[in-house]
PDB file of C-alpha atoms in Angstrom:
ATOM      1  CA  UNK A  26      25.016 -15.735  16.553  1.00 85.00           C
ATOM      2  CA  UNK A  27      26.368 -18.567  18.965  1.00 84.00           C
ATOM      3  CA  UNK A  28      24.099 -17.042  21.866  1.00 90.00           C
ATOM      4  CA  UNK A  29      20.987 -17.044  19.868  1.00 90.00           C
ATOM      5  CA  UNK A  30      21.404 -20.205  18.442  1.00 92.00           C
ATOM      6  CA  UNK A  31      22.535 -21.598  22.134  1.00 92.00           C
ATOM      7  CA  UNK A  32      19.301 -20.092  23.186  1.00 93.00           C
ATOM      8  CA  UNK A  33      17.239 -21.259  20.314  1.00 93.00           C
ATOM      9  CA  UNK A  34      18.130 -24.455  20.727  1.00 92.00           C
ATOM     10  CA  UNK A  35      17.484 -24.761  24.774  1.00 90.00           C
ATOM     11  CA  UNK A  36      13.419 -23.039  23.801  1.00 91.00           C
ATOM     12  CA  UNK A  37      13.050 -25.800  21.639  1.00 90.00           C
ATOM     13  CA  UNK A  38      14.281 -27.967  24.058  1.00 85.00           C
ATOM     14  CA  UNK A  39      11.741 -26.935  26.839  1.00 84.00           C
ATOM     15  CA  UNK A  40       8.865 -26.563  24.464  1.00 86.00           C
ATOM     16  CA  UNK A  41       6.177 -28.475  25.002  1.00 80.00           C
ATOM     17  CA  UNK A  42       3.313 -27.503  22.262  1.00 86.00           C
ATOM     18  CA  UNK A  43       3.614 -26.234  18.576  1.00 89.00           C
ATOM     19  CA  UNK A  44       3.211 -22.325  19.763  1.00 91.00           C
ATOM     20  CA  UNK A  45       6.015 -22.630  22.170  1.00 91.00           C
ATOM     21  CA  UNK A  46       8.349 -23.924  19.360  1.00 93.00           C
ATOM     22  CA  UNK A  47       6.681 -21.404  17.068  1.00 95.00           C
ATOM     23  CA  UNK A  48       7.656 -18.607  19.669  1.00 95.00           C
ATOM     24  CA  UNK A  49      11.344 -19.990  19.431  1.00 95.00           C
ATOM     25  CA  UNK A  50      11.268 -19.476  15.466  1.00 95.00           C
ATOM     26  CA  UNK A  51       9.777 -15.814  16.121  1.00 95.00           C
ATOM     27  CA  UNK A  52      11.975 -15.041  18.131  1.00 95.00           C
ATOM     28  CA  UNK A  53      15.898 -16.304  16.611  1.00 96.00           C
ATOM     29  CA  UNK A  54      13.953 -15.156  13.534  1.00 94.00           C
ATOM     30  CA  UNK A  55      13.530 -11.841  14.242  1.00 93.00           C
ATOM     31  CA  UNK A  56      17.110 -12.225  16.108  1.00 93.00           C
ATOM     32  CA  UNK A  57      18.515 -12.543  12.263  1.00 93.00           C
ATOM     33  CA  UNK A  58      16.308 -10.319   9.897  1.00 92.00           C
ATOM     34  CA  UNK A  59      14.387 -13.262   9.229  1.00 94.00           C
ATOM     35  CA  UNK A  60      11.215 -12.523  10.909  1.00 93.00           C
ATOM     36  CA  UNK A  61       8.415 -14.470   8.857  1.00 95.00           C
ATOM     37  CA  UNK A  62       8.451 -18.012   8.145  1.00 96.00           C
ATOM     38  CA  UNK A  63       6.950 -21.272   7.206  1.00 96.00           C
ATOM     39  CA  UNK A  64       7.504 -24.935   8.458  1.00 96.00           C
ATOM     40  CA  UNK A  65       5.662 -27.696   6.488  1.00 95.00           C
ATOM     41  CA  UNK A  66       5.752 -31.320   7.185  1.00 91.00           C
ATOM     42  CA  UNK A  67       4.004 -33.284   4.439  1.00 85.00           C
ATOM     43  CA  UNK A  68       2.930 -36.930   5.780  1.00 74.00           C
ATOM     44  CA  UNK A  69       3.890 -40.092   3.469  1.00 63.00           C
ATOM     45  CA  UNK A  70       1.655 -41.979   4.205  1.00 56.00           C
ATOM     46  CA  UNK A  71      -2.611 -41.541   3.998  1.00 52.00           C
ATOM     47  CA  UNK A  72      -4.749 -40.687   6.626  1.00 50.00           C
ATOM     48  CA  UNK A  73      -2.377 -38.288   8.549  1.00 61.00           C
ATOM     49  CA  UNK A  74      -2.702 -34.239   8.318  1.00 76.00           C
ATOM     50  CA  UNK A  75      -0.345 -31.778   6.598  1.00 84.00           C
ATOM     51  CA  UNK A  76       1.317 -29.919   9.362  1.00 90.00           C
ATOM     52  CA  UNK A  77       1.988 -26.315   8.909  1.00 93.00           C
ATOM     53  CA  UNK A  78       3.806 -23.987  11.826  1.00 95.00           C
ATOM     54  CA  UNK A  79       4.097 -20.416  10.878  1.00 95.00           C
ATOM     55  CA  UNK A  80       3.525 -16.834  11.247  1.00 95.00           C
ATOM     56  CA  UNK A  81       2.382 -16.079   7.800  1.00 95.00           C
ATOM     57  CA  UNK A  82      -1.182 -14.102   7.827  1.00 94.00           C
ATOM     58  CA  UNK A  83      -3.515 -16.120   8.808  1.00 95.00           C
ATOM     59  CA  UNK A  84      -6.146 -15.212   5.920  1.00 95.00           C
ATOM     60  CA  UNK A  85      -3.388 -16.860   3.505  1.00 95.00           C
ATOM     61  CA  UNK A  86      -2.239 -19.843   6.163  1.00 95.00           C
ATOM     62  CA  UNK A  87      -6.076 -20.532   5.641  1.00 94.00           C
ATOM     63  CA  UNK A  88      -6.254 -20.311   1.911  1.00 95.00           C
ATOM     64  CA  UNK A  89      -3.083 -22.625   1.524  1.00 94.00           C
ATOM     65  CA  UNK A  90      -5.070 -25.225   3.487  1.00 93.00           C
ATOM     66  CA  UNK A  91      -8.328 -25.236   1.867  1.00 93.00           C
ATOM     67  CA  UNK A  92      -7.153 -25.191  -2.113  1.00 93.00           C
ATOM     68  CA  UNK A  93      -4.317 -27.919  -0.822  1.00 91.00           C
ATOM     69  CA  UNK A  94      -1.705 -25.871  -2.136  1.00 93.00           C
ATOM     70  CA  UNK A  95       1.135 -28.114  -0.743  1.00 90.00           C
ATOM     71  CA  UNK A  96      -0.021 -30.467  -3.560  1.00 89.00           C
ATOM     72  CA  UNK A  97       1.094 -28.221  -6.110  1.00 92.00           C
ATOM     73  CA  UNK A  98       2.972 -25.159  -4.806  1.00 94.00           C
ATOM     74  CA  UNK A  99       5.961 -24.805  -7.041  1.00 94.00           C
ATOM     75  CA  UNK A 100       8.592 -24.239  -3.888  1.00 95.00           C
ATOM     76  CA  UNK A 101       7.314 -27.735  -2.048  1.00 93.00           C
ATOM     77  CA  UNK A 102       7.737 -29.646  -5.375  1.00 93.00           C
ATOM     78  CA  UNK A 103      11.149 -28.051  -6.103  1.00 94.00           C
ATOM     79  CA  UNK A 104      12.051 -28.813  -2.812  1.00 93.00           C
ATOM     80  CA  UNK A 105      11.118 -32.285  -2.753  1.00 90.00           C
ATOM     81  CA  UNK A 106      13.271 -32.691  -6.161  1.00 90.00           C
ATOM     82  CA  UNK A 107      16.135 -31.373  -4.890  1.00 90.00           C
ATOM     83  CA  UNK A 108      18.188 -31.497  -1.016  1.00 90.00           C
ATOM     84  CA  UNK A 109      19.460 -28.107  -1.116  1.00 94.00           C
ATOM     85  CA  UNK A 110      18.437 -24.544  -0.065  1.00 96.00           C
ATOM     86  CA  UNK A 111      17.498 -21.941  -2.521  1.00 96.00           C
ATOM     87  CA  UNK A 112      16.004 -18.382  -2.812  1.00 95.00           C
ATOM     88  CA  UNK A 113      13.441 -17.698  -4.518  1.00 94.00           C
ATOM     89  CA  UNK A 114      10.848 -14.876  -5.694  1.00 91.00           C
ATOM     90  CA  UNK A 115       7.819 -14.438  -8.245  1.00 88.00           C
ATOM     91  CA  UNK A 116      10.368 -15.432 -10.840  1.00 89.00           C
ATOM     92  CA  UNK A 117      10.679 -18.128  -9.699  1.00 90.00           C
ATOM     93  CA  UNK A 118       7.475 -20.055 -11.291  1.00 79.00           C
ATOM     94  CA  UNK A 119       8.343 -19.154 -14.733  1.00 85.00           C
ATOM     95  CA  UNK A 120       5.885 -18.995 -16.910  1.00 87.00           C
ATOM     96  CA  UNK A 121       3.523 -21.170 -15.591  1.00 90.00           C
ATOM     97  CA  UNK A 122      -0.059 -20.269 -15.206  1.00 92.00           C
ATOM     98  CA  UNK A 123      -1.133 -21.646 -12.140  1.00 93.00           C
ATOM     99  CA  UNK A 124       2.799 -20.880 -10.357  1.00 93.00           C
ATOM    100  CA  UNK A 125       2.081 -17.049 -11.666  1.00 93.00           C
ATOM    101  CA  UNK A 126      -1.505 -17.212  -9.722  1.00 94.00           C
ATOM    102  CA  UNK A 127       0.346 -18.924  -6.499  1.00 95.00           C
ATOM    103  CA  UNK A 128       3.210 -16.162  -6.143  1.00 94.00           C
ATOM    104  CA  UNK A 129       0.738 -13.196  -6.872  1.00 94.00           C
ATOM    105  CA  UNK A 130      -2.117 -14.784  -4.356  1.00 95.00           C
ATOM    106  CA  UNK A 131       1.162 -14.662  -1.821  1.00 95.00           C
ATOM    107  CA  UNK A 132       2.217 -11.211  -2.715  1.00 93.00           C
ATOM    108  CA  UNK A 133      -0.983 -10.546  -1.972  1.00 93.00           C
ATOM    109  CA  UNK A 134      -0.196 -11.555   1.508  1.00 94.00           C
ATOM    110  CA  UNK A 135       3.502  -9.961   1.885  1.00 93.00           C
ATOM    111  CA  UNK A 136       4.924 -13.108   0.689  1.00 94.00           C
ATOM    112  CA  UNK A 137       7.265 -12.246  -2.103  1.00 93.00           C
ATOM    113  CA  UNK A 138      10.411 -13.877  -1.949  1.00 94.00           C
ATOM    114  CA  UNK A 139      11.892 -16.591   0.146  1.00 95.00           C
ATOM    115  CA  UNK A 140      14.693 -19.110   1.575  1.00 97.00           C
ATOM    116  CA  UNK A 141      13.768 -22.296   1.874  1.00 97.00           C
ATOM    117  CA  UNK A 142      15.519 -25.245   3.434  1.00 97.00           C
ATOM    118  CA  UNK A 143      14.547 -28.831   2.890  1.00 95.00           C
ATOM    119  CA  UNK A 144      14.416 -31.195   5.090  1.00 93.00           C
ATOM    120  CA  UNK A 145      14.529 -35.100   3.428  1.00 87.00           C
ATOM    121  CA  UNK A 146      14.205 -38.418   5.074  1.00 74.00           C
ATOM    122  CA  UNK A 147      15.798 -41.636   4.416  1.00 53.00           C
ATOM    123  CA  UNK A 148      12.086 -43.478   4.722  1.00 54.00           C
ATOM    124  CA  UNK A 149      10.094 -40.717   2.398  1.00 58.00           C
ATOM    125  CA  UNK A 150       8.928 -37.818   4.850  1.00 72.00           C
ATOM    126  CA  UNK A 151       9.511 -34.510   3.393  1.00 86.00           C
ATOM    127  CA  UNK A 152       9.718 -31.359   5.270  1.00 93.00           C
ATOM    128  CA  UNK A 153      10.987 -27.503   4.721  1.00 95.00           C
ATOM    129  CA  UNK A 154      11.299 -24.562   6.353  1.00 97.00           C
ATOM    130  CA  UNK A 155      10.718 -21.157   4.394  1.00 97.00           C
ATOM    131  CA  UNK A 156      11.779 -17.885   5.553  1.00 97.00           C
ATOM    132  CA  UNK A 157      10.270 -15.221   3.525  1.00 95.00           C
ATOM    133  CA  UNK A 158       9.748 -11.673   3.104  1.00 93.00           C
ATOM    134  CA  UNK A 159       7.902  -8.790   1.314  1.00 90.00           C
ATOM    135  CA  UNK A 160      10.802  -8.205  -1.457  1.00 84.00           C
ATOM    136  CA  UNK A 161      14.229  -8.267  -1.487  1.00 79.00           C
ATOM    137  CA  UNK A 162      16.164  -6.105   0.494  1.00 83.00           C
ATOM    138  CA  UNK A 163      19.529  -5.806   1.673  1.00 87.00           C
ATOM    139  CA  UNK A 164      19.010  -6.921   5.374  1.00 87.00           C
ATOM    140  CA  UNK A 165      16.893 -10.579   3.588  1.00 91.00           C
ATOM    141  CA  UNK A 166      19.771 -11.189   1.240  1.00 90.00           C
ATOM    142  CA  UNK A 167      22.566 -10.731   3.716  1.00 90.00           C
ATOM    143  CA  UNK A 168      21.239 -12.537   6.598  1.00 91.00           C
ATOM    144  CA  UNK A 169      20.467 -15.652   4.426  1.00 93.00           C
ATOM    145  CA  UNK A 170      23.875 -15.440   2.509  1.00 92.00           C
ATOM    146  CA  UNK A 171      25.169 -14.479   5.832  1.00 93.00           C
ATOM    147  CA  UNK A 172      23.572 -17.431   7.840  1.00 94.00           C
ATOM    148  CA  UNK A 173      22.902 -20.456   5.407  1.00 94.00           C
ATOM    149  CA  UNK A 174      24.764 -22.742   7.650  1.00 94.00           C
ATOM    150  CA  UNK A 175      23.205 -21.960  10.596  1.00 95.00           C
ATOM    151  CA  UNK A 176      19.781 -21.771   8.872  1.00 96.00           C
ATOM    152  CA  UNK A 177      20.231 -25.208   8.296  1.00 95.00           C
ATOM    153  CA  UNK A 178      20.804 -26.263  11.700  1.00 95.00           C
ATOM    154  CA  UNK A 179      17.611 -23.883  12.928  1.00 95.00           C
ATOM    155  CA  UNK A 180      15.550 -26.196  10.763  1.00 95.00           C
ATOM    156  CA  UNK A 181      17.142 -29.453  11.183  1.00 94.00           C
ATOM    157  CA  UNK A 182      16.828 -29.072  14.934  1.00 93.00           C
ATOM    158  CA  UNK A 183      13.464 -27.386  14.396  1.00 94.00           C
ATOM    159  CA  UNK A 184      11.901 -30.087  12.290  1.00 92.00           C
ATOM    160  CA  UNK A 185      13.576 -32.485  15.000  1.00 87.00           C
ATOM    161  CA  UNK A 186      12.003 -31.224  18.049  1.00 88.00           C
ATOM    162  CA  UNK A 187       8.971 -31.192  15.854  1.00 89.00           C
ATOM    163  CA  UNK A 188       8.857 -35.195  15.303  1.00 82.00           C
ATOM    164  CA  UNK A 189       9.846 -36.019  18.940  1.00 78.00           C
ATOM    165  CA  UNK A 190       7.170 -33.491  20.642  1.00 79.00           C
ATOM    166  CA  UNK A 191       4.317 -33.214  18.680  1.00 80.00           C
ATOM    167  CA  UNK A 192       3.813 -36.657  17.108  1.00 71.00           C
ATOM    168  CA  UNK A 193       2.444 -39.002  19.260  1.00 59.00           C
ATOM    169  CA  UNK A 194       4.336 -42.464  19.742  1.00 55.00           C
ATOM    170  CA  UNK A 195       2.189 -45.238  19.156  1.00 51.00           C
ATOM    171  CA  UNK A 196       3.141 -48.185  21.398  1.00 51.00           C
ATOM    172  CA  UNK A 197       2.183 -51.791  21.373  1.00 46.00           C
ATOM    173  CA  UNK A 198      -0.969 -51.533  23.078  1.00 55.00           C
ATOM    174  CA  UNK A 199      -2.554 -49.101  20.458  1.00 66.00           C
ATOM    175  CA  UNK A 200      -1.822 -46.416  23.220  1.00 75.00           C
ATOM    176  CA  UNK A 201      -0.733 -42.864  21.503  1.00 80.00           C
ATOM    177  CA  UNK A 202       1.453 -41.344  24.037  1.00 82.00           C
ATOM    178  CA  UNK A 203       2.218 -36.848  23.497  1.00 83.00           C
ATOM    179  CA  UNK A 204       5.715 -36.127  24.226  1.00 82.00           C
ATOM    180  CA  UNK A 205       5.029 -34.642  27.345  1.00 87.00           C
ATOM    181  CA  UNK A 206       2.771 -37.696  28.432  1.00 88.00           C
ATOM    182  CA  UNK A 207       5.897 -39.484  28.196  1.00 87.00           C
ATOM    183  CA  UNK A 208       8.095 -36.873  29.867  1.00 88.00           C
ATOM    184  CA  UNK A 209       6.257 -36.561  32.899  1.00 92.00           C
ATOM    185  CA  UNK A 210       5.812 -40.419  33.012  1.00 92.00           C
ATOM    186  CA  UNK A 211       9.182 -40.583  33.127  1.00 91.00           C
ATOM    187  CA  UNK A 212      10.190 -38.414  35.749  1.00 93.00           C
ATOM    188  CA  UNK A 213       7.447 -39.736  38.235  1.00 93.00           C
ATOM    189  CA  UNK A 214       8.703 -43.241  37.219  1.00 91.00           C
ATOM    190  CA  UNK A 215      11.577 -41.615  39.216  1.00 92.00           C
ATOM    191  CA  UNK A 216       9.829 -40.937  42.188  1.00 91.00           C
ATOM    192  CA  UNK A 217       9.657 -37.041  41.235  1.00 93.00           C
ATOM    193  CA  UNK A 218       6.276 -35.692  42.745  1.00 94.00           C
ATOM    194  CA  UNK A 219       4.436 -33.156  40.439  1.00 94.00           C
ATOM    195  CA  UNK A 220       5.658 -29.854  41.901  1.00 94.00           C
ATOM    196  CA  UNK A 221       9.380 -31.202  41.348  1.00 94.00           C
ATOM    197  CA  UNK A 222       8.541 -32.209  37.500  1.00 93.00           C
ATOM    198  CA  UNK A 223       6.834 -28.796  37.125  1.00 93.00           C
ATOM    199  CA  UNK A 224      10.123 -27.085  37.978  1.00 93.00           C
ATOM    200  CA  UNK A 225      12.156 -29.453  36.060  1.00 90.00           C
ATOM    201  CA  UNK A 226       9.863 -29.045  32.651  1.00 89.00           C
ATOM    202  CA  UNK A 227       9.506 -25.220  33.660  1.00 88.00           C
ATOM    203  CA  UNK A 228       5.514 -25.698  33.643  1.00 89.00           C
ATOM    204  CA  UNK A 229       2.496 -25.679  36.313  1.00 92.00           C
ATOM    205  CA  UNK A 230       2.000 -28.340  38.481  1.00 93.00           C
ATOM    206  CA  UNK A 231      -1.613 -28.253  37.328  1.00 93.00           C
ATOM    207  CA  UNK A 232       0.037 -28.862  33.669  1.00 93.00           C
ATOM    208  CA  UNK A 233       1.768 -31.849  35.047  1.00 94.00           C
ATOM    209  CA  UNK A 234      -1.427 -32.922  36.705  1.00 94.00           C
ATOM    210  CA  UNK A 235      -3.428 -32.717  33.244  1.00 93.00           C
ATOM    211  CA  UNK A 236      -0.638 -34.881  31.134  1.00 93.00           C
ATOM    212  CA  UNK A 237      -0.899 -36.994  33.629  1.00 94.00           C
ATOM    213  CA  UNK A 238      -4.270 -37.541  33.961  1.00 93.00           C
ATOM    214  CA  UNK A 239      -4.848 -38.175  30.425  1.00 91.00           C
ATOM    215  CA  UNK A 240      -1.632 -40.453  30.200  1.00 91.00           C
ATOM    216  CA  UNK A 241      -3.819 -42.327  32.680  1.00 92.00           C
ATOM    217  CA  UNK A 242      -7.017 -41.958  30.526  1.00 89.00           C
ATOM    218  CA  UNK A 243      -5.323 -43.792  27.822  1.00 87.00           C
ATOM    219  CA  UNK A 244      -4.348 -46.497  29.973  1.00 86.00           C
ATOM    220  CA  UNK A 245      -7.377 -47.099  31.271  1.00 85.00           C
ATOM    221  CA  UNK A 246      -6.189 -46.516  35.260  1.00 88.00           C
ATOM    222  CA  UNK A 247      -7.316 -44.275  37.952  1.00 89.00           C
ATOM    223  CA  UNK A 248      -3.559 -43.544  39.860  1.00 90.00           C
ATOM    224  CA  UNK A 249      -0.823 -42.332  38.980  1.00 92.00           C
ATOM    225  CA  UNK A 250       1.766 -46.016  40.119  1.00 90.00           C
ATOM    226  CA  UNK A 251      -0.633 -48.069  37.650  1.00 89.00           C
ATOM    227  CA  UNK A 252      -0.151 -45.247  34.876  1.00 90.00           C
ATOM    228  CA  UNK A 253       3.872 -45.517  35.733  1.00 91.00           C
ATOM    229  CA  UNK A 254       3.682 -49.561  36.032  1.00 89.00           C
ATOM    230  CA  UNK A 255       1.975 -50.107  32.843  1.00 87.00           C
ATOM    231  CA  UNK A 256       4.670 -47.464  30.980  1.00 87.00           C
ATOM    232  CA  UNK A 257       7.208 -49.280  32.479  1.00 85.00           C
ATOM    233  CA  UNK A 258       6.025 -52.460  31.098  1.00 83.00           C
ATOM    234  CA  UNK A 259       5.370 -50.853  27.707  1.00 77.00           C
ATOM    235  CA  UNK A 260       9.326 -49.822  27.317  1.00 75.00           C
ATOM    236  CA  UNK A 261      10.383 -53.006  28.095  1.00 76.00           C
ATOM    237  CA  UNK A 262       7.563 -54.726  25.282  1.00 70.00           C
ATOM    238  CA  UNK A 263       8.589 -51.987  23.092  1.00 61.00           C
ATOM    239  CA  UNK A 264      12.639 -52.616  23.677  1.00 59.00           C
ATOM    240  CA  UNK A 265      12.191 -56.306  23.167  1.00 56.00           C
ATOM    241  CA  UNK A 266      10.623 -55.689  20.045  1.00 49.00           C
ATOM    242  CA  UNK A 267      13.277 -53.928  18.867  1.00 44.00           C
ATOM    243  CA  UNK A 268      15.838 -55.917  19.836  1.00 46.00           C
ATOM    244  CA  UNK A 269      14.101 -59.292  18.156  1.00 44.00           C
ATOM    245  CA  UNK A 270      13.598 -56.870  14.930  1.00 40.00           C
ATOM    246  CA  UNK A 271      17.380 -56.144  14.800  1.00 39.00           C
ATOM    247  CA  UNK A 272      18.086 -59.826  15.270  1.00 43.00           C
ATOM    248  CA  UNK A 273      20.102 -61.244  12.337  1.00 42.00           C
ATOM    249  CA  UNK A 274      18.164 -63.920  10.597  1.00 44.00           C
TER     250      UNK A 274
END
C-alpha cells in the first residue's frame, strides 16, 4: 500500500489536467479493488459549475448533470450533514420515493453500493469522493474496511491537487491564471528555457509553448520577459495585499 500511495501521490503531483488526475484515481483504484469512482465538488457560491471527475458510465455521468441530481441525491446531502465516511447501498434511501428512483436509475448503471468520503471546508465548499461498485462483495467490503485511512488521504490529497490545478487563480488585475500558466511562469521567471521546463513538468515543449502563449494572451503581451515581468509584479501586488489584510487593526 505505501508504494501505491507513494506513487499516487507523485501522478497527482505531475498532473496537469483533470484526465491526468483522473488516470491517477483509475489507476491506485484499481490498485485496491476500488476500481469505479466519483469526485464531486459542489461550488458555494453562484455562477460557478458543479465539477464532477469520474469513471462512472458516461450515459449516467450525463443524466446526473442534466436532472441536477447533486441538488438532491441522498449521498451528497448526507454527506454534507455529516464529516465522516460511510457505506452505503439501495437501502440506504429508505423509503423515500424520489431516493428509491435515484438508487434504481444508478443500478441501472452498475452503481449499487458505495464508500463515500467527505471532504468539508472551513469557508462552506463541500466536496466527496465515492467509490462504488455493482453489489457488495467480499473484495468492496474488505478493501474499504481494509483501507479507510488511506482512502481518506487519496481524497484529501485528491480534492487538493484538484483546487490548486484546475481552478484558476484570479489575481488583482482580473487576470485568471491555470495552474500550469503559473508553473511554467515560474520556472522561466528562473531563466529555465522551454525544453528544460518540459523535462522538469514531464510535458512537450510545444505544451510549454501553448501555456505560455496564452499566459501571455491574458496579459495582453507579445514575449515571453513582459509575460514573466508583469507575473512578477502581480506576486508582489498580490503578497502586499495579503500582508496589509493580515495587518492587526
Amino acid at each position: 500500500m505505501h508504494r501505491l500511495l507513494q506513487s499516487y501521490l507523485d501522478e497527482l503531483e505531475t498532473a496537469g489536467n483533470a484526465k491526468q488526475l483522473c488516470q491517477a484515481l483509475v489507476r491506485i483504484g484499481g490498485g485496491i479493488d476500488l476500481p469505479t469512482f466519483a469526485y464531486i465538488a459542489i461550488p458555494s457560491t453562484s455562477g460557478r459549475q458543479l465539477r464532477l471527475i469520474t469513471n462512472y458510465p458516461d450515459p449516467w455521468r450525463r443524466h446526473y448533470v442534466d436532472q441536477r441530481y447533486e441538488t438532491c441525491d441522498p449521498i451528497v446531502l448526507h454527506s454534507i450533514r455529516q464529516p465522516h465516511p460511510f457505506g452505503w447501498d439501495p437501502d440506504f434511501g429508505g423509503d423515500d420515493p424520489f431516493n428509491c428512483k435515484f438508487f434504481d436509475e444508478a443500478s441501472g448503471f452498475g452503481i449499487r453500493c458505495g464508500y463515500t468520503i467527505p471532504i468539508h471546508h472551513w469557508h462552506g465548499r463541500f466536496a466527496a469522493l465515492t467509490f462504488a461498485a455493482d453489489r457488495q462483495y467480499a473484495a468492496f467490503l474488505h478493501a474499504t474496511q481494509t483501507h479507510a485511512l488511506a482512502l481518506r488521504l487519496i481524497a484529501y490529497q485528491f480534492h487538493r491537487q484538484v483546487r490548486a490545478k484546475l481552478e484558476p487563480v484570479h489575481l488583482l488585475t482580473g487576470v485568471h491564471l491555470t495552474y500550469r500558466e503559473r508553473q511554467c511562469l515560474a520556472l522561466a521567471e528562473q531563466g529555465n528555457a522551454f525544453p528544460d521546463i518540459a523535462l522538469i513538468l514531464n510535458i512537450s515543449p510545444r505544451t510549454v509553448k501553448d501555456y505560455i502563449d496564452g499566459a501571455k494572451a491574458k496579459f495582453g503581451v507579445n514575449n515571453v520577459r513582459d509575460a514573466v515581468m508583469l507575473f512578477q509584479a502581480l506576486k508582489r501586488k498580490q503578497l502586499g495585499s495579503r500582508r496589509t489584510a493580515d495587518r492587526p487593526p
